[in-house]
Structures are given as structure tokens and as C-alpha cells.
Amino acid sequence: MKIIADRQTLNHWMNGCAKEGERVGFVPTMGALHAGHLSLVREARKQCRRTIVSIFVNPTQFGPGEDFGHYPRTFEADRDLLEKAGCDAIFLPEVETIYPPGGQTVVAVEPLGSQLCGAARPGHFQGVATVVMILFNLVRPQVAYFGLKDYQQYTLIRQMVRDLAMPLEVVGVPTVRERDGLALSSRNRYLTEAERLQASALFRAMNRAQDHYRKGESDPRQLEQSAREVLLESGIDRIDYVAVREAETLQERECIETPPVILIAVRVGKARLIDNMVLSLY
Ligand code: PAF
């Protein structure tokens, strides 16, 4: 497995793949890898001849007072996991490699980028869209893989790729969960044992909404309320949002007509946890 830090080596490696006609799958990450990331690598390996993973803790997607400084950096463990997973290359750039001095351009996907998590984290999705655009331009993959756990991020990247006619395919990979339903996340390590137990309420809350939807409830506000009750019963009262939106576009609707997704963001201890579930009738 090759470890690439600079643009020139990356270019050389990618040109080699292109010359051989090899389809390249790309998994952008911020490291602190877990089974969720590895499922993205597995999917990339199934569909592509070569797989490259980037590890870059992107400063521009963290707001003031957020966890940029404390975000877990576990490169040795990440490298071992990726080696075992059969990844071909890691792109491990420094900040200046991604953002050379003098840069002036950003990518904004609006209004989606200011809603939901974007309302609680101003500038976050502009940072995400900008870094993903730069990574796509540097790596030039045929396919890029994103976890559906970050559903708004996935929707926003797809929108950006469509709007800017970018020549690649974006694939969403299902969320990997613990036995009690908690979605795997690098931030789960911020939870104490008691908070970890409490966090399983997110999955129960989404399932409560799913049950109500199957029983015929089509008012998004009622579905949101049913999930909110489960969170409050479990002692989770720092709720950023519980939202039922159209699954394809994340648009708000008065009444559900197309498949909906429920999205939740809460704070438990030091962690901000997000999760989602596309609701189905069967
Ligand atoms: O999902 C993440 O880990 C990050 O937001 C991403 C897509 C790697 C951009 O920094």
C-alpha cells in the first residue's frame, strides 16, 4: 500500500492507473477509522480495480469552539486497518497541500448547506463541499464512496456533483451499527459508558417514527414528535433537530408523498451525535 503526501506523487500514481485503464474508487475520510469506513473500502474494492483513501482532518469544516484540535488522529492504526482491508493507496496531505496560500475560492451548496446540521454548524458544509471538490480534482476518481450515516453530507455532495457537472459517480454506503443500533462514529469515543447507553435511544427514536409511518401516519410533524418523545424519555434533552424530510432532496414537506427520511442531531455529553433512517412502508 502506497502512502502519498504530495500532489505530484498522487498525480503520478493516478496517471499510472489511467494508463492501465484501471477504475479508481475513492474514499475521503478524516481518519480515526472504524468498521463504517472499512465498509466503504470494501464497497470500493468490489466495484473498482484500485482503491485510494484520503485521511485529512479538514480545518475549514470545524467552527470556532468545535473539536478540530481534539479530533482523534490515529494514523498508525488507520494505516494497519487499510492495509488489511486491501486498500491500494492512502493520500495523507498536509494542510498546505490542500489549501496552498493565497486561495480565495469556496464551494457553497445552498440552501441545503445552511439547513439541519448547517444551521447548528455555520460554515460546516461550505468547508466540506470545498475540501471534497479539491480532493476530487486532485484524485480524479471514477467513483467516490460516502457513508449514509452523514446523510445530509451525502445529499449535498451528490447535489454539488450534479450542479457542477463533475465527471464521477457518488455512491452512498449503508450505516454500520452496533448491536443496540448506535451508528458507528469516530465521535462515539467521546462518550462515557452511561452516555453510550443513552445514545442507543437515537435508533429507538427513529424506529418509533418508522412504526408510526407504517401504521399510516403521514404528517411529518407527528412523526418527528414520536421520535422526540423517545429521546426525551431517555434523558436526551439537548436536541439540535429531529426532522422528517423528503429522502431524495431533503426538502421540507407538509405531508409525506415520496419516501421520507428522519434525521436526528443531539448532544450527549461532549459528543454531537447524528443519525438517520429512510422510512419505508414494508
Ligand atoms: O465525512 C467526513 O469524514 C468528512 O466530512 C469528509 C467527507 C472526509 C470531508 O472532510
JSON list of N, CA and C in Angstrom, two decimals, residues 17-71:
[
{"chain": "A", "resi": 17, "resn": "CYS", "atom": "N", "xyz": [-2.67, 4.53, -13.02]},
{"chain": "A", "resi": 17, "resn": "CYS", "atom": "CA", "xyz": [-3.96, 3.79, -13.04]},
{"chain": "A", "resi": 17, "resn": "CYS", "atom": "C", "xyz": [-4.66, 4.06, -14.37]},
{"chain": "A", "resi": 18, "resn": "ALA", "atom": "N", "xyz": [-4.65, 5.33, -14.80]},
{"chain": "A", "resi": 18, "resn": "ALA", "atom": "CA", "xyz": [-5.35, 5.70, -16.05]},
{"chain": "A", "resi": 18, "resn": "ALA", "atom": "C", "xyz": [-4.72, 4.97, -17.24]},
{"chain": "A", "resi": 19, "resn": "LYS", "atom": "N", "xyz": [-3.39, 4.90, -17.23]},
{"chain": "A", "resi": 19, "resn": "LYS", "atom": "CA", "xyz": [-2.68, 4.26, -18.33]},
{"chain": "A", "resi": 19, "resn": "LYS", "atom": "C", "xyz": [-3.06, 2.78, -18.46]},
{"chain": "A", "resi": 20, "resn": "GLU", "atom": "N", "xyz": [-3.27, 2.16, -17.28]},
{"chain": "A", "resi": 20, "resn": "GLU", "atom": "CA", "xyz": [-3.66, 0.74, -17.28]},
{"chain": "A", "resi": 20, "resn": "GLU", "atom": "C", "xyz": [-5.17, 0.57, -17.48]},
{"chain": "A", "resi": 21, "resn": "GLY", "atom": "N", "xyz": [-5.88, 1.66, -17.59]},
{"chain": "A", "resi": 21, "resn": "GLY", "atom": "CA", "xyz": [-7.35, 1.60, -17.75]},
{"chain": "A", "resi": 21, "resn": "GLY", "atom": "C", "xyz": [-8.04, 1.14, -16.48]},
{"chain": "A", "resi": 22, "resn": "GLU", "atom": "N", "xyz": [-7.43, 1.41, -15.33]},
{"chain": "A", "resi": 22, "resn": "GLU", "atom": "CA", "xyz": [-7.99, 0.92, -14.07]},
{"chain": "A", "resi": 22, "resn": "GLU", "atom": "C", "xyz": [-9.00, 1.92, -13.50]},
{"chain": "A", "resi": 23, "resn": "ARG", "atom": "N", "xyz": [-10.17, 1.39, -13.11]},
{"chain": "A", "resi": 23, "resn": "ARG", "atom": "CA", "xyz": [-11.20, 2.23, -12.48]},
{"chain": "A", "resi": 23, "resn": "ARG", "atom": "C", "xyz": [-10.77, 2.46, -11.03]},
{"chain": "A", "resi": 24, "resn": "VAL", "atom": "N", "xyz": [-10.78, 3.74, -10.61]},
{"chain": "A", "resi": 24, "resn": "VAL", "atom": "CA", "xyz": [-10.32, 4.07, -9.25]},
{"chain": "A", "resi": 24, "resn": "VAL", "atom": "C", "xyz": [-11.51, 4.49, -8.38]},
{"chain": "A", "resi": 25, "resn": "GLY", "atom": "N", "xyz": [-11.62, 3.85, -7.22]},
{"chain": "A", "resi": 25, "resn": "GLY", "atom": "CA", "xyz": [-12.63, 4.20, -6.21]},
{"chain": "A", "resi": 25, "resn": "GLY", "atom": "C", "xyz": [-11.96, 4.99, -5.10]},
{"chain": "A", "resi": 26, "resn": "PHE", "atom": "N", "xyz": [-12.63, 6.07, -4.67]},
{"chain": "A", "resi": 26, "resn": "PHE", "atom": "CA", "xyz": [-12.03, 6.99, -3.70]},
{"chain": "A", "resi": 26, "resn": "PHE", "atom": "C", "xyz": [-12.91, 7.07, -2.44]},
{"chain": "A", "resi": 27, "resn": "VAL", "atom": "N", "xyz": [-12.27, 6.94, -1.28]},
{"chain": "A", "resi": 27, "resn": "VAL", "atom": "CA", "xyz": [-12.99, 7.07, -0.01]},
{"chain": "A", "resi": 27, "resn": "VAL", "atom": "C", "xyz": [-12.36, 8.22, 0.78]},
{"chain": "A", "resi": 28, "resn": "PRO", "atom": "N", "xyz": [-13.01, 9.40, 0.79]},
{"chain": "A", "resi": 28, "resn": "PRO", "atom": "CA", "xyz": [-12.47, 10.51, 1.59]},
{"chain": "A", "resi": 28, "resn": "PRO", "atom": "C", "xyz": [-12.80, 10.31, 3.06]},
{"chain": "A", "resi": 29, "resn": "THR", "atom": "N", "xyz": [-11.81, 10.48, 3.95]},
{"chain": "A", "resi": 29, "resn": "THR", "atom": "CA", "xyz": [-12.07, 10.34, 5.39]},
{"chain": "A", "resi": 29, "resn": "THR", "atom": "C", "xyz": [-11.26, 11.39, 6.16]},
{"chain": "A", "resi": 30, "resn": "MET", "atom": "N", "xyz": [-11.58, 11.47, 7.46]},
{"chain": "A", "resi": 30, "resn": "MET", "atom": "CA", "xyz": [-10.76, 12.29, 8.35]},
{"chain": "A", "resi": 30, "resn": "MET", "atom": "C", "xyz": [-10.00, 11.37, 9.31]},
{"chain": "A", "resi": 31, "resn": "GLY", "atom": "N", "xyz": [-9.86, 10.09, 8.94]},
{"chain": "A", "resi": 31, "resn": "GLY", "atom": "CA", "xyz": [-9.12, 9.15, 9.79]},
{"chain": "A", "resi": 31, "resn": "GLY", "atom": "C", "xyz": [-9.96, 8.71, 10.97]},
{"chain": "A", "resi": 32, "resn": "ALA", "atom": "N", "xyz": [-9.28, 8.20, 12.03]},
{"chain": "A", "resi": 32, "resn": "ALA", "atom": "CA", "xyz": [-9.96, 7.59, 13.19]},
{"chain": "A", "resi": 32, "resn": "ALA", "atom": "C", "xyz": [-10.93, 6.52, 12.67]},
{"chain": "A", "resi": 33, "resn": "LEU", "atom": "N", "xyz": [-10.39, 5.65, 11.85]},
{"chain": "A", "resi": 33, "resn": "LEU", "atom": "CA", "xyz": [-11.22, 4.74, 11.06]},
{"chain": "A", "resi": 33, "resn": "LEU", "atom": "C", "xyz": [-11.88, 3.66, 11.94]},
{"chain": "A", "resi": 34, "resn": "HIS", "atom": "N", "xyz": [-13.08, 3.27, 11.53]},
{"chain": "A", "resi": 34, "resn": "HIS", "atom": "CA", "xyz": [-13.81, 2.20, 12.21]},
{"chain": "A", "resi": 34, "resn": "HIS", "atom": "C", "xyz": [-14.48, 1.34, 11.13]},
{"chain": "A", "resi": 35, "resn": "ALA", "atom": "N", "xyz": [-15.29, 0.37, 11.59]},
{"chain": "A", "resi": 35, "resn": "ALA", "atom": "CA", "xyz": [-15.88, -0.58, 10.64]},
{"chain": "A", "resi": 35, "resn": "ALA", "atom": "C", "xyz": [-16.74, 0.11, 9.58]},
{"chain": "A", "resi": 36, "resn": "GLY", "atom": "N", "xyz": [-17.28, 1.28, 9.92]},
{"chain": "A", "resi": 36, "resn": "GLY", "atom": "CA", "xyz": [-18.08, 2.02, 8.93]},
{"chain": "A", "resi": 36, "resn": "GLY", "atom": "C", "xyz": [-17.23, 2.44, 7.75]},
{"chain": "A", "resi": 37, "resn": "HIS", "atom": "N", "xyz": [-16.04, 2.99, 8.04]},
{"chain": "A", "resi": 37, "resn": "HIS", "atom": "CA", "xyz": [-15.13, 3.37, 6.94]},
{"chain": "A", "resi": 37, "resn": "HIS", "atom": "C", "xyz": [-14.71, 2.14, 6.14]},
{"chain": "A", "resi": 38, "resn": "LEU", "atom": "N", "xyz": [-14.46, 1.05, 6.88]},
{"chain": "A", "resi": 38, "resn": "LEU", "atom": "CA", "xyz": [-13.98, -0.15, 6.17]},
{"chain": "A", "resi": 38, "resn": "LEU", "atom": "C", "xyz": [-15.04, -0.71, 5.23]},
{"chain": "A", "resi": 39, "resn": "SER", "atom": "N", "xyz": [-16.32, -0.47, 5.58]},
{"chain": "A", "resi": 39, "resn": "SER", "atom": "CA", "xyz": [-17.37, -0.94, 4.66]},
{"chain": "A", "resi": 39, "resn": "SER", "atom": "C", "xyz": [-17.34, -0.11, 3.37]},
{"chain": "A", "resi": 40, "resn": "LEU", "atom": "N", "xyz": [-16.91, 1.16, 3.47]},
{"chain": "A", "resi": 40, "resn": "LEU", "atom": "CA", "xyz": [-16.77, 1.98, 2.25]},
{"chain": "A", "resi": 40, "resn": "LEU", "atom": "C", "xyz": [-15.63, 1.43, 1.39]},
{"chain": "A", "resi": 41, "resn": "VAL", "atom": "N", "xyz": [-14.54, 1.05, 2.05]},
{"chain": "A", "resi": 41, "resn": "VAL", "atom": "CA", "xyz": [-13.39, 0.50, 1.32]},
{"chain": "A", "resi": 41, "resn": "VAL", "atom": "C", "xyz": [-13.79, -0.83, 0.65]},
{"chain": "A", "resi": 42, "resn": "ARG", "atom": "N", "xyz": [-14.55, -1.64, 1.39]},
{"chain": "A", "resi": 42, "resn": "ARG", "atom": "CA", "xyz": [-15.00, -2.93, 0.82]},
{"chain": "A", "resi": 42, "resn": "ARG", "atom": "C", "xyz": [-15.83, -2.70, -0.44]},
{"chain": "A", "resi": 43, "resn": "GLU", "atom": "N", "xyz": [-16.73, -1.74, -0.35]},
{"chain": "A", "resi": 43, "resn": "GLU", "atom": "CA", "xyz": [-17.60, -1.44, -1.49]},
{"chain": "A", "resi": 43, "resn": "GLU", "atom": "C", "xyz": [-16.76, -0.95, -2.68]},
{"chain": "A", "resi": 44, "resn": "ALA", "atom": "N", "xyz": [-15.77, -0.08, -2.37]},
{"chain": "A", "resi": 44, "resn": "ALA", "atom": "CA", "xyz": [-14.91, 0.44, -3.44]},
{"chain": "A", "resi": 44, "resn": "ALA", "atom": "C", "xyz": [-14.15, -0.70, -4.10]},
{"chain": "A", "resi": 45, "resn": "ARG", "atom": "N", "xyz": [-13.66, -1.63, -3.28]},
{"chain": "A", "resi": 45, "resn": "ARG", "atom": "CA", "xyz": [-12.86, -2.74, -3.84]},
{"chain": "A", "resi": 45, "resn": "ARG", "atom": "C", "xyz": [-13.71, -3.67, -4.71]},
{"chain": "A", "resi": 46, "resn": "LYS", "atom": "N", "xyz": [-15.02, -3.79, -4.32]},
{"chain": "A", "resi": 46, "resn": "LYS", "atom": "CA", "xyz": [-15.92, -4.63, -5.12]},
{"chain": "A", "resi": 46, "resn": "LYS", "atom": "C", "xyz": [-16.11, -4.04, -6.51]},
{"chain": "A", "resi": 47, "resn": "GLN", "atom": "N", "xyz": [-16.19, -2.69, -6.57]},
{"chain": "A", "resi": 47, "resn": "GLN", "atom": "CA", "xyz": [-16.60, -2.05, -7.81]},
{"chain": "A", "resi": 47, "resn": "GLN", "atom": "C", "xyz": [-15.45, -1.50, -8.64]},
{"chain": "A", "resi": 48, "resn": "CYS", "atom": "N", "xyz": [-14.26, -1.40, -8.05]},
{"chain": "A", "resi": 48, "resn": "CYS", "atom": "CA", "xyz": [-13.15, -0.72, -8.74]},
{"chain": "A", "resi": 48, "resn": "CYS", "atom": "C", "xyz": [-11.88, -1.56, -8.67]},
{"chain": "A", "resi": 49, "resn": "ARG", "atom": "N", "xyz": [-11.02, -1.36, -9.65]},
{"chain": "A", "resi": 49, "resn": "ARG", "atom": "CA", "xyz": [-9.75, -2.09, -9.68]},
{"chain": "A", "resi": 49, "resn": "ARG", "atom": "C", "xyz": [-8.79, -1.56, -8.63]},
{"chain": "A", "resi": 50, "resn": "ARG", "atom": "N", "xyz": [-8.83, -0.23, -8.37]},
{"chain": "A", "resi": 50, "resn": "ARG", "atom": "CA", "xyz": [-7.93, 0.41, -7.39]},
{"chain": "A", "resi": 50, "resn": "ARG", "atom": "C", "xyz": [-8.75, 1.20, -6.39]},
{"chain": "A", "resi": 51, "resn": "THR", "atom": "N", "xyz": [-8.28, 1.19, -5.13]},
{"chain": "A", "resi": 51, "resn": "THR", "atom": "CA", "xyz": [-8.96, 1.96, -4.08]},
{"chain": "A", "resi": 51, "resn": "THR", "atom": "C", "xyz": [-7.97, 2.88, -3.39]},
{"chain": "A", "resi": 52, "resn": "ILE", "atom": "N", "xyz": [-8.34, 4.14, -3.30]},
{"chain": "A", "resi": 52, "resn": "ILE", "atom": "CA", "xyz": [-7.50, 5.11, -2.58]},
{"chain": "A", "resi": 52, "resn": "ILE", "atom": "C", "xyz": [-8.35, 5.79, -1.50]},
{"chain": "A", "resi": 53, "resn": "VAL", "atom": "N", "xyz": [-7.76, 5.92, -0.31]},
{"chain": "A", "resi": 53, "resn": "VAL", "atom": "CA", "xyz": [-8.45, 6.54, 0.84]},
{"chain": "A", "resi": 53, "resn": "VAL", "atom": "C", "xyz": [-7.67, 7.80, 1.20]},
{"chain": "A", "resi": 54, "resn": "SER", "atom": "N", "xyz": [-8.37, 8.92, 1.40]},
{"chain": "A", "resi": 54, "resn": "SER", "atom": "CA", "xyz": [-7.65, 10.11, 1.91]},
{"chain": "A", "resi": 54, "resn": "SER", "atom": "C", "xyz": [-7.90, 10.22, 3.40]},
{"chain": "A", "resi": 55, "resn": "ILE", "atom": "N", "xyz": [-6.87, 10.64, 4.11]},
{"chain": "A", "resi": 55, "resn": "ILE", "atom": "CA", "xyz": [-7.00, 10.94, 5.54]},
{"chain": "A", "resi": 55, "resn": "ILE", "atom": "C", "xyz": [-6.58, 12.39, 5.70]},
{"chain": "A", "resi": 56, "resn": "PHE", "atom": "N", "xyz": [-7.55, 13.23, 6.02]},
{"chain": "A", "resi": 56, "resn": "PHE", "atom": "CA", "xyz": [-7.26, 14.66, 6.15]},
{"chain": "A", "resi": 56, "resn": "PHE", "atom": "C", "xyz": [-8.30, 15.27, 7.10]},
{"chain": "A", "resi": 57, "resn": "VAL", "atom": "N", "xyz": [-7.83, 15.73, 8.25]},
{"chain": "A", "resi": 57, "resn": "VAL", "atom": "CA", "xyz": [-8.75, 16.40, 9.18]},
{"chain": "A", "resi": 57, "resn": "VAL", "atom": "C", "xyz": [-8.85, 17.84, 8.70]},
{"chain": "A", "resi": 58, "resn": "ASN", "atom": "N", "xyz": [-9.97, 18.12, 8.06]},
{"chain": "A", "resi": 58, "resn": "ASN", "atom": "CA", "xyz": [-10.14, 19.36, 7.30]},
{"chain": "A", "resi": 58, "resn": "ASN", "atom": "C", "xyz": [-10.49, 20.54, 8.21]},
{"chain": "A", "resi": 59, "resn": "PRO", "atom": "N", "xyz": [-9.57, 21.48, 8.40]},
{"chain": "A", "resi": 59, "resn": "PRO", "atom": "CA", "xyz": [-9.84, 22.56, 9.36]},
{"chain": "A", "resi": 59, "resn": "PRO", "atom": "C", "xyz": [-11.04, 23.41, 9.00]},
{"chain": "A", "resi": 60, "resn": "THR", "atom": "N", "xyz": [-11.33, 23.55, 7.68]},
{"chain": "A", "resi": 60, "resn": "THR", "atom": "CA", "xyz": [-12.38, 24.51, 7.29]},
{"chain": "A", "resi": 60, "resn": "THR", "atom": "C", "xyz": [-13.80, 24.02, 7.56]},
{"chain": "A", "resi": 61, "resn": "GLN", "atom": "N", "xyz": [-13.96, 22.77, 7.97]},
{"chain": "A", "resi": 61, "resn": "GLN", "atom": "CA", "xyz": [-15.31, 22.32, 8.27]},
{"chain": "A", "resi": 61, "resn": "GLN", "atom": "C", "xyz": [-15.62, 22.30, 9.76]},
{"chain": "A", "resi": 62, "resn": "PHE", "atom": "N", "xyz": [-14.66, 22.79, 10.56]},
{"chain": "A", "resi": 62, "resn": "PHE", "atom": "CA", "xyz": [-14.88, 22.90, 12.01]},
{"chain": "A", "resi": 62, "resn": "PHE", "atom": "C", "xyz": [-15.11, 24.37, 12.35]},
{"chain": "A", "resi": 63, "resn": "GLY", "atom": "N", "xyz": [-16.11, 24.63, 13.19]},
{"chain": "A", "resi": 63, "resn": "GLY", "atom": "CA", "xyz": [-16.36, 26.01, 13.62]},
{"chain": "A", "resi": 63, "resn": "GLY", "atom": "C", "xyz": [-15.51, 26.34, 14.84]},
{"chain": "A", "resi": 64, "resn": "PRO", "atom": "N", "xyz": [-15.51, 27.62, 15.23]},
{"chain": "A", "resi": 64, "resn": "PRO", "atom": "CA", "xyz": [-14.79, 28.00, 16.45]},
{"chain": "A", "resi": 64, "resn": "PRO", "atom": "C", "xyz": [-15.38, 27.25, 17.64]},
{"chain": "A", "resi": 65, "resn": "GLY", "atom": "N", "xyz": [-14.55, 26.73, 18.51]},
{"chain": "A", "resi": 65, "resn": "GLY", "atom": "CA", "xyz": [-15.05, 26.02, 19.69]},
{"chain": "A", "resi": 65, "resn": "GLY", "atom": "C", "xyz": [-15.42, 24.57, 19.41]},
{"chain": "A", "resi": 66, "resn": "GLU", "atom": "N", "xyz": [-15.32, 24.13, 18.15]},
{"chain": "A", "resi": 66, "resn": "GLU", "atom": "CA", "xyz": [-15.60, 22.71, 17.85]},
{"chain": "A", "resi": 66, "resn": "GLU", "atom": "C", "xyz": [-14.34, 21.88, 18.09]},
{"chain": "A", "resi": 67, "resn": "ASP", "atom": "N", "xyz": [-14.41, 20.58, 17.76]},
{"chain": "A", "resi": 67, "resn": "ASP", "atom": "CA", "xyz": [-13.37, 19.65, 18.23]},
{"chain": "A", "resi": 67, "resn": "ASP", "atom": "C", "xyz": [-12.19, 19.46, 17.26]},
{"chain": "A", "resi": 68, "resn": "PHE", "atom": "N", "xyz": [-11.88, 20.46, 16.41]},
{"chain": "A", "resi": 68, "resn": "PHE", "atom": "CA", "xyz": [-10.77, 20.28, 15.46]},
{"chain": "A", "resi": 68, "resn": "PHE", "atom": "C", "xyz": [-9.48, 19.88, 16.18]},
{"chain": "A", "resi": 69, "resn": "GLY", "atom": "N", "xyz": [-9.15, 20.60, 17.24]},
{"chain": "A", "resi": 69, "resn": "GLY", "atom": "CA", "xyz": [-7.89, 20.35, 17.96]},
{"chain": "A", "resi": 69, "resn": "GLY", "atom": "C", "xyz": [-7.87, 18.97, 18.61]},
{"chain": "A", "resi": 70, "resn": "HIS", "atom": "N", "xyz": [-9.05, 18.50, 19.03]},
{"chain": "A", "resi": 70, "resn": "HIS", "atom": "CA", "xyz": [-9.11, 17.22, 19.75]},
{"chain": "A", "resi": 70, "resn": "HIS", "atom": "C", "xyz": [-9.54, 16.06, 18.87]},
{"chain": "A", "resi": 71, "resn": "TYR", "atom": "N", "xyz": [-9.84, 16.35, 17.61]},
{"chain": "A", "resi": 71, "resn": "TYR", "atom": "CA", "xyz": [-10.35, 15.27, 16.75]},
{"chain": "A", "resi": 71, "resn": "TYR", "atom": "C", "xyz": [-9.32, 14.13, 16.74]}
]
